[in-house]
CSV table of C-alpha atoms in Angstrom, one decimal:
chain,number,residue,atom,x,y,z
A,1184,UNK,CA,126.4,97.0,103.3
A,1185,UNK,CA,128.9,99.8,101.7
A,1186,UNK,CA,130.9,99.6,104.9
A,1187,UNK,CA,130.7,95.5,105.0
A,1188,UNK,CA,128.0,95.7,108.0
A,1189,UNK,CA,125.3,92.4,107.7
A,1190,UNK,CA,121.7,93.9,107.4
A,1191,UNK,CA,118.4,91.4,107.3
A,1192,UNK,CA,116.5,91.1,104.7
A,1193,UNK,CA,112.9,90.3,104.2
A,1194,UNK,CA,110.8,90.0,100.5
A,1195,UNK,CA,107.6,88.7,99.9
A,1196,UNK,CA,108.5,85.7,97.4
A,1197,UNK,CA,104.6,84.6,96.9
A,1198,UNK,CA,100.9,86.1,97.4
A,1199,UNK,CA,97.7,85.0,97.3
A,1200,UNK,CA,94.5,86.6,97.5
A,1201,UNK,CA,94.1,90.8,98.0
A,1202,UNK,CA,97.5,91.0,99.1
A,1203,UNK,CA,99.0,94.4,99.8
A,1204,UNK,CA,102.2,94.2,97.6
A,1205,UNK,CA,103.6,92.2,95.0
A,1206,UNK,CA,106.0,89.3,95.0
A,1207,UNK,CA,109.2,91.2,95.1
A,1208,UNK,CA,108.6,93.9,97.5
A,1209,UNK,CA,111.3,94.1,100.3
A,1210,UNK,CA,112.5,95.6,103.7
A,1211,UNK,CA,115.8,96.1,104.9
A,1212,UNK,CA,116.7,96.3,108.2
A,1213,UNK,CA,120.2,97.9,109.3
A,1214,UNK,CA,122.3,97.0,112.1
A,1215,UNK,CA,121.5,100.4,114.1
A,1216,UNK,CA,117.5,99.3,113.6
A,1217,UNK,CA,116.8,101.1,110.8
A,1218,UNK,CA,114.5,99.8,108.4
A,1219,UNK,CA,113.8,100.9,104.8
A,1220,UNK,CA,111.2,99.3,102.5
A,1221,UNK,CA,107.7,97.4,103.1
A,1222,UNK,CA,106.6,94.4,102.5
A,1223,UNK,CA,103.0,95.0,103.3
A,1224,UNK,CA,102.3,98.2,103.8
A,1225,UNK,CA,102.5,98.4,107.3
A,1226,UNK,CA,100.2,95.4,108.3
A,1227,UNK,CA,103.6,92.2,108.8
A,1228,UNK,CA,106.1,95.0,109.3
A,1229,UNK,CA,106.5,94.5,113.1
A,1230,UNK,CA,106.9,90.8,112.7
A,1231,UNK,CA,109.1,90.9,109.7
A,1232,UNK,CA,111.7,93.4,111.3
A,1233,UNK,CA,111.7,91.0,114.7
A,1234,UNK,CA,112.5,88.1,112.3
A,1235,UNK,CA,115.6,89.6,110.2
A,1236,UNK,CA,117.2,90.9,113.2
A,1237,UNK,CA,116.7,87.2,114.6
A,1238,UNK,CA,117.8,86.0,111.1
A,1239,UNK,CA,121.3,88.5,111.1
A,1240,UNK,CA,122.0,86.8,115.0
A,1241,UNK,CA,121.3,83.4,113.9
A,1242,UNK,CA,122.7,83.3,109.6
A,1243,UNK,CA,119.7,80.7,109.1
A,1244,UNK,CA,117.2,82.4,106.6
A,1245,UNK,CA,113.6,81.2,107.1
A,1246,UNK,CA,110.0,81.3,105.3
A,1247,UNK,CA,107.3,82.9,106.9
A,1248,UNK,CA,103.7,83.1,105.7
A,1249,UNK,CA,101.7,85.7,107.1
A,1250,UNK,CA,97.9,85.9,106.5
A,1251,UNK,CA,94.4,85.7,108.1
A,1252,UNK,CA,94.0,82.3,108.3
A,1253,UNK,CA,97.3,82.3,111.1
A,1254,UNK,CA,96.9,83.3,114.4
A,1255,UNK,CA,100.3,84.8,114.7
A,1256,UNK,CA,99.6,86.9,111.0
A,1257,UNK,CA,96.2,88.1,112.3
A,1258,UNK,CA,97.9,89.0,115.7
A,1259,UNK,CA,100.4,91.4,113.1
A,1260,UNK,CA,97.5,92.9,111.5
A,1261,UNK,CA,96.9,91.3,107.9
A,1262,UNK,CA,93.1,92.1,108.0
A,1263,UNK,CA,93.4,92.9,104.4
A,1264,UNK,CA,92.3,89.3,103.4
A,1265,UNK,CA,95.8,88.6,101.6
A,1266,UNK,CA,98.6,85.5,102.3
A,1267,UNK,CA,102.2,86.5,102.1
A,1268,UNK,CA,105.0,83.9,102.2
A,1269,UNK,CA,108.2,86.2,102.9
A,1270,UNK,CA,111.6,84.9,102.9
A,1271,UNK,CA,113.9,86.6,105.6
A,1272,UNK,CA,117.3,86.1,105.0
A,1273,UNK,CA,120.8,88.2,106.1
A,1274,UNK,CA,122.5,90.0,103.5
A,1275,UNK,CA,126.6,90.7,103.6
A,1276,UNK,CA,129.2,90.9,101.3
A,1277,UNK,CA,130.6,87.2,102.0
A,1278,UNK,CA,127.0,85.8,101.5
A,1279,UNK,CA,126.0,87.9,98.7
A,1280,UNK,CA,129.3,89.2,96.5
A,1281,UNK,CA,127.5,89.7,93.0
A,1282,UNK,CA,125.0,92.2,95.1
A,1283,UNK,CA,127.0,95.4,93.8
A,1284,UNK,CA,127.4,94.1,90.1
A,1285,UNK,CA,123.6,93.8,90.3
A,1286,UNK,CA,123.0,97.1,91.5
A,1287,UNK,CA,125.5,98.5,88.6
A,1288,UNK,CA,123.5,96.7,86.1
A,1289,UNK,CA,119.8,98.0,87.5
A,1290,UNK,CA,121.6,101.7,87.4
A,1291,UNK,CA,122.6,101.0,83.7
A,1292,UNK,CA,119.3,99.3,83.1
A,1293,UNK,CA,120.7,96.3,82.4
A,1294,UNK,CA,118.5,93.2,82.3
A,1295,UNK,CA,119.3,90.9,85.7
A,1296,UNK,CA,117.3,88.5,87.7
A,1297,UNK,CA,118.8,87.0,90.8
A,1298,UNK,CA,117.7,83.3,91.9
A,1299,UNK,CA,117.4,82.4,95.2
A,1300,UNK,CA,116.4,79.1,96.8
A,1301,UNK,CA,113.9,79.8,99.8
A,1302,UNK,CA,112.4,76.4,100.3
A,1303,UNK,CA,114.5,72.8,100.2
A,1304,UNK,CA,117.3,70.7,101.7
A,1305,UNK,CA,119.8,72.4,103.9
A,1306,UNK,CA,122.6,72.5,101.9
A,1307,UNK,CA,120.5,73.9,99.5
A,1308,UNK,CA,118.4,76.8,101.1
A,1309,UNK,CA,119.9,80.2,100.3
A,1310,UNK,CA,122.0,79.1,97.7
A,1311,UNK,CA,121.9,82.0,95.1
A,1312,UNK,CA,122.5,82.4,91.1
A,1313,UNK,CA,122.8,86.0,89.5
A,1314,UNK,CA,121.5,85.6,85.6
A,1315,UNK,CA,122.0,88.4,83.3
A,1316,UNK,CA,121.2,87.9,79.2
A,1317,UNK,CA,124.8,86.5,78.3
A,1318,UNK,CA,126.4,85.1,81.8
A,1319,UNK,CA,125.5,83.9,85.5
A,1320,UNK,CA,127.3,83.9,88.4
A,1321,UNK,CA,126.9,81.9,91.6
A,1322,UNK,CA,125.0,78.7,91.8
A,1323,UNK,CA,122.3,76.7,93.4
A,1324,UNK,CA,124.4,74.0,93.9
A,1325,UNK,CA,124.9,72.2,90.7
A,1326,UNK,CA,125.5,73.1,87.3
A,1327,UNK,CA,122.8,70.7,85.9
A,1328,UNK,CA,120.1,72.8,87.7
A,1329,UNK,CA,122.0,76.3,87.1
A,1330,UNK,CA,121.8,75.5,83.4
A,1331,UNK,CA,117.7,74.5,83.8
A,1332,UNK,CA,117.6,77.6,85.6
A,1333,UNK,CA,119.5,80.4,84.0
A,1334,UNK,CA,117.7,79.3,80.8
A,1335,UNK,CA,114.0,79.6,82.4
A,1336,UNK,CA,114.9,82.6,84.7
A,1337,UNK,CA,116.1,84.4,80.9
A,1338,UNK,CA,112.4,83.7,79.3
A,1339,UNK,CA,110.9,85.4,82.7
A,1340,UNK,CA,113.5,88.3,82.5
A,1341,UNK,CA,112.8,89.3,79.3
A,1342,UNK,CA,108.8,89.2,80.3
A,1343,UNK,CA,109.8,91.4,83.8
A,1344,UNK,CA,108.6,88.6,85.6
A,1345,UNK,CA,109.3,88.0,89.1
A,1346,UNK,CA,107.6,84.4,90.6
A,1347,UNK,CA,109.1,81.2,92.5
A,1348,UNK,CA,109.8,78.2,90.2
A,1349,UNK,CA,110.0,74.6,91.8
A,1350,UNK,CA,112.6,72.0,90.3
A,1351,UNK,CA,114.0,68.8,91.1
A,1352,UNK,CA,117.6,68.5,93.3
A,1353,UNK,CA,119.3,68.5,89.8
A,1354,UNK,CA,117.6,70.4,87.7
A,1355,UNK,CA,114.2,68.6,87.1
A,1356,UNK,CA,111.7,70.3,86.3
A,1357,UNK,CA,108.8,68.2,87.1
A,1358,UNK,CA,110.9,68.1,90.7
A,1359,UNK,CA,109.6,69.7,93.2
A,1360,UNK,CA,112.7,69.5,95.8
A,1361,UNK,CA,113.2,73.1,95.7
A,1362,UNK,CA,111.4,76.4,95.7
A,1363,UNK,CA,113.5,79.3,94.0
A,1364,UNK,CA,112.1,82.7,93.9
A,1365,UNK,CA,112.9,84.6,90.8
A,1366,UNK,CA,113.6,88.2,91.3
A,1367,UNK,CA,113.8,90.5,88.0
A,1368,UNK,CA,115.2,93.5,87.6
A,1369,UNK,CA,114.2,94.5,83.5
A,1370,UNK,CA,114.5,98.0,82.6
A,1371,UNK,CA,111.2,99.8,82.7
A,1372,UNK,CA,108.5,98.5,79.8
A,1373,UNK,CA,108.2,101.2,76.9
A,1374,UNK,CA,105.1,103.1,76.2
A,1375,UNK,CA,105.5,104.9,72.4
A,1376,UNK,CA,102.7,107.7,71.7
A,1377,UNK,CA,102.4,108.3,67.9
A,1378,UNK,CA,100.9,111.7,67.0
A,1379,UNK,CA,102.1,115.3,68.3
A,1380,UNK,CA,99.2,116.5,69.6
A,1381,UNK,CA,97.8,117.9,72.9
A,1382,UNK,CA,96.3,114.5,74.0
A,1383,UNK,CA,99.6,112.7,73.6
A,1384,UNK,CA,101.0,115.1,76.1
A,1385,UNK,CA,98.5,113.8,79.0
A,1386,UNK,CA,99.4,110.6,77.5
A,1387,UNK,CA,102.9,110.7,78.3
A,1388,UNK,CA,102.4,112.5,81.3
A,1389,UNK,CA,100.2,109.9,82.6
A,1390,UNK,CA,102.6,106.8,81.1
A,1391,UNK,CA,105.4,108.3,82.9
A,1392,UNK,CA,103.6,108.5,86.1
A,1393,UNK,CA,102.6,104.4,85.6
A,1394,UNK,CA,106.5,104.0,85.5
A,1395,UNK,CA,106.5,103.2,81.6
A,1396,UNK,CA,109.5,104.9,79.8
A,1397,UNK,CA,108.0,106.6,77.6
A,1398,UNK,CA,108.8,108.2,73.4
A,1399,UNK,CA,106.4,110.0,71.7
A,1400,UNK,CA,107.2,110.1,67.7
A,1401,UNK,CA,105.8,112.1,64.9
A,1402,UNK,CA,107.0,112.8,61.8
A,1403,UNK,CA,106.6,116.7,62.1
A,1404,UNK,CA,109.2,118.4,63.5
A,1405,UNK,CA,107.3,121.8,64.1
A,1406,UNK,CA,105.3,119.4,66.5
A,1407,UNK,CA,107.2,117.0,67.9
A,1408,UNK,CA,109.5,118.8,70.2
A,1409,UNK,CA,111.2,118.0,73.5
A,1410,UNK,CA,109.3,121.7,75.0
A,1411,UNK,CA,106.0,120.0,73.9
A,1412,UNK,CA,106.4,116.9,75.7
A,1413,UNK,CA,108.4,117.6,79.0
A,1414,UNK,CA,107.1,114.8,80.5
A,1415,UNK,CA,108.4,111.8,77.7
A,1416,UNK,CA,111.6,110.5,78.2
A,1417,UNK,CA,112.2,110.8,74.2
A,1418,UNK,CA,110.8,112.8,71.3
A,1419,UNK,CA,111.7,111.4,67.8
A,1420,UNK,CA,110.9,113.2,64.8
A,1421,UNK,CA,110.2,109.9,62.1
A,1422,UNK,CA,107.8,108.7,60.3
A,1423,UNK,CA,105.9,106.3,62.7
A,1424,UNK,CA,105.7,103.1,60.7
A,1425,UNK,CA,109.4,103.5,60.1
A,1426,UNK,CA,110.5,104.3,63.6
A,1427,UNK,CA,109.0,101.4,65.2
A,1428,UNK,CA,110.2,99.0,62.7
A,1429,UNK,CA,113.4,100.1,63.5
A,1430,UNK,CA,113.1,99.9,66.9
A,1431,UNK,CA,111.9,96.0,66.7
A,1432,UNK,CA,114.6,95.5,64.2
A,1433,UNK,CA,116.8,97.0,67.1
A,1434,UNK,CA,115.1,94.7,69.4
A,1435,UNK,CA,113.6,97.4,71.6
A,1436,UNK,CA,110.4,96.3,71.7
A,1437,UNK,CA,108.9,93.2,73.8
A,1438,UNK,CA,106.0,92.0,75.2
A,1439,UNK,CA,105.7,94.5,77.7
A,1440,UNK,CA,105.8,97.5,75.4
A,1441,UNK,CA,102.5,99.7,75.2
A,1442,UNK,CA,101.8,101.8,71.8
A,1443,UNK,CA,99.1,104.2,72.0
A,1444,UNK,CA,98.5,105.3,67.9
A,1445,UNK,CA,96.9,109.0,68.0
A,1446,UNK,CA,97.6,110.1,65.0
A,1447,UNK,CA,93.9,109.5,63.5
A,1448,UNK,CA,95.5,110.0,59.8
A,1449,UNK,CA,95.4,107.4,57.4
A,1450,UNK,CA,98.7,108.2,55.8
A,1451,UNK,CA,100.6,107.9,59.5
A,1452,UNK,CA,98.1,105.2,61.1
A,1453,UNK,CA,97.5,102.4,58.8
A,1454,UNK,CA,101.4,101.9,57.9
A,1455,UNK,CA,102.2,102.3,61.4
A,1456,UNK,CA,99.5,99.6,62.7
A,1457,UNK,CA,100.2,97.5,59.8
A,1458,UNK,CA,103.8,96.8,61.5
A,1459,UNK,CA,102.0,97.2,64.8
A,1460,UNK,CA,99.5,94.5,64.9
A,1461,UNK,CA,102.1,92.2,63.7
A,1462,UNK,CA,103.8,92.0,66.9
A,1463,UNK,CA,104.0,90.4,70.6
A,1464,UNK,CA,103.0,93.6,72.4
A,1465,UNK,CA,100.9,94.5,75.4
A,1466,UNK,CA,99.1,96.7,74.1
A,1467,UNK,CA,98.0,98.6,70.7
A,1468,UNK,CA,95.4,101.3,71.2
A,1469,UNK,CA,94.0,103.5,68.5
A,1470,UNK,CA,92.2,107.0,68.8
A,1471,UNK,CA,89.5,108.1,66.5
A,1472,UNK,CA,85.7,108.2,66.2
A,1473,UNK,CA,83.6,105.0,65.5
A,1474,UNK,CA,83.6,106.3,62.2
A,1475,UNK,CA,87.0,106.6,62.1
A,1476,UNK,CA,87.5,103.0,63.1
A,1477,UNK,CA,85.4,101.4,60.8
A,1478,UNK,CA,87.0,103.1,58.1
A,1479,UNK,CA,90.7,102.5,59.4
A,1480,UNK,CA,89.5,98.8,59.9
A,1481,UNK,CA,88.8,98.7,55.9
A,1482,UNK,CA,92.0,100.1,54.9
A,1483,UNK,CA,93.4,97.6,57.2
A,1484,UNK,CA,91.8,94.6,55.6
A,1485,UNK,CA,92.7,95.9,52.2
A,1486,UNK,CA,96.2,95.9,53.2
A,1487,UNK,CA,95.7,92.4,54.0
A,1488,UNK,CA,95.8,92.1,57.8
A,1489,UNK,CA,94.2,89.5,59.4
A,1490,UNK,CA,90.8,89.4,61.7
A,1491,UNK,CA,93.2,87.8,64.2
A,1492,UNK,CA,95.6,90.8,63.6
A,1493,UNK,CA,92.1,92.8,63.5
A,1494,UNK,CA,91.8,91.6,66.7
A,1495,UNK,CA,94.4,92.8,68.5
A,1496,UNK,CA,93.7,96.3,68.3
A,1497,UNK,CA,91.8,98.7,70.6
A,1498,UNK,CA,89.9,101.3,69.2
A,1499,UNK,CA,88.4,103.5,70.0
A,1500,UNK,CA,91.0,103.4,72.2
A,1501,UNK,CA,90.2,103.9,76.1
A,1502,UNK,CA,87.9,102.5,78.6
A,1503,UNK,CA,84.2,104.2,78.7
A,1504,UNK,CA,84.6,107.2,81.2
A,1505,UNK,CA,83.1,109.5,79.4
A,1506,UNK,CA,85.8,111.6,79.0
A,1507,UNK,CA,85.9,114.8,77.2
A,1508,UNK,CA,89.5,116.8,78.0
A,1509,UNK,CA,92.9,115.5,77.3
A,1510,UNK,CA,93.9,114.6,80.7
A,1511,UNK,CA,90.3,112.8,81.1
A,1512,UNK,CA,91.1,110.8,77.8
A,1513,UNK,CA,94.8,109.8,79.2
A,1514,UNK,CA,93.2,108.5,82.2
A,1515,UNK,CA,90.7,106.3,80.3
A,1516,UNK,CA,93.2,105.3,78.0
A,1517,UNK,CA,95.6,104.4,81.0
A,1518,UNK,CA,92.8,102.0,82.6
A,1519,UNK,CA,92.4,100.2,79.7
A,1520,UNK,CA,96.0,99.6,79.9
A,1521,UNK,CA,95.8,98.4,82.7
A,1522,UNK,CA,92.7,96.2,82.8
A,1523,UNK,CA,94.3,94.5,80.2
A,1524,UNK,CA,97.6,94.3,82.0
A,1525,UNK,CA,96.0,92.4,85.0
A,1526,UNK,CA,92.7,91.1,83.5
A,1527,UNK,CA,90.9,94.0,85.1
A,1528,UNK,CA,87.0,94.1,84.4
A,1529,UNK,CA,86.7,97.9,83.8
A,1530,UNK,CA,83.5,97.6,86.0
A,1531,UNK,CA,83.1,99.5,89.5
A,1532,UNK,CA,84.5,97.8,92.1
A,1533,UNK,CA,81.0,99.1,94.2
A,1534,UNK,CA,78.6,95.9,93.8
A,1535,UNK,CA,81.1,93.7,92.8
A,1536,UNK,CA,82.1,90.1,94.2
A,1537,UNK,CA,85.3,88.1,93.8
A,1538,UNK,CA,88.7,89.7,95.1
A,1539,UNK,CA,90.0,93.3,94.2
A,1540,UNK,CA,93.1,91.9,92.8
A,1541,UNK,CA,92.2,89.0,90.3
A,1542,UNK,CA,95.7,88.1,89.8
A,1543,UNK,CA,96.6,87.2,93.4
A,1544,UNK,CA,94.3,84.7,93.4
A,1545,UNK,CA,95.5,80.9,92.8
């Protein structure tokens, strides 16, 4: 692309059952035959590779389905039991002039989404709209459609969601003339760890490994140092509740944010949880024994919090893994966060029935 070449790209736009890669996973095929990326972890790469070369030659995008129910898909080895819809297109400066702007936004951690017509009338297929929080570029075919899609896409972008949408030809939300794929490039979700203790260092390490942007916050400067938390992206010396409220007011806390309260000290965690439990965030967990938890609930009720607010609190924090060390405890906390994000039960997969990836079932 930097040299003006045309490349083929296959993108997973929808999945069913235990698909190996999520929607948004992509593979590029360069003019020299080089393949970069993956759409299935190896199962159907060969088929998508050949399709991408054909699409570059013809210029006509295609939407392909690979799954165990298809003879062709079985032949290429999608044996995991999942089904993938893969949109294959050619990408060039002419077909995607905004690509450089998108890449710059991603590099700056500026939220941006790319909306592509992957199924519909020939005059709309492949049309593209790039959506930022404050502007758009390109068109899907009509101003009414662009306006309706941009509004819905910004909601998805705020949540970091990548998925398909169906619209009518002129932007009707109840229509299904067009299938649009919304690929969201949002900044990493945040994990804020309160309490500069040894458990916090382990939680920060695991959080960074999971892809969160990790902040450690504590009011005690002697403990809250970058040297003690090398895996955190930032270490803040401030009273926890004040810092959280400042971040909320600045719009830097959203529904993907994870809050881990490890202070287990009433003067820190009660005012902090008063703020945290009033927010729409992905997770609020607090460390402490069951006795500490019960005493904390009493204090929070005295502070005026309702049972609905208290129900948001995961305390004692983490899943029951029998954890003892800070590292083991961090894994139990991460496991609870992951289970909450994807609807997992926390049970062992051995002996369990049903799909492994429950959220992939449609």
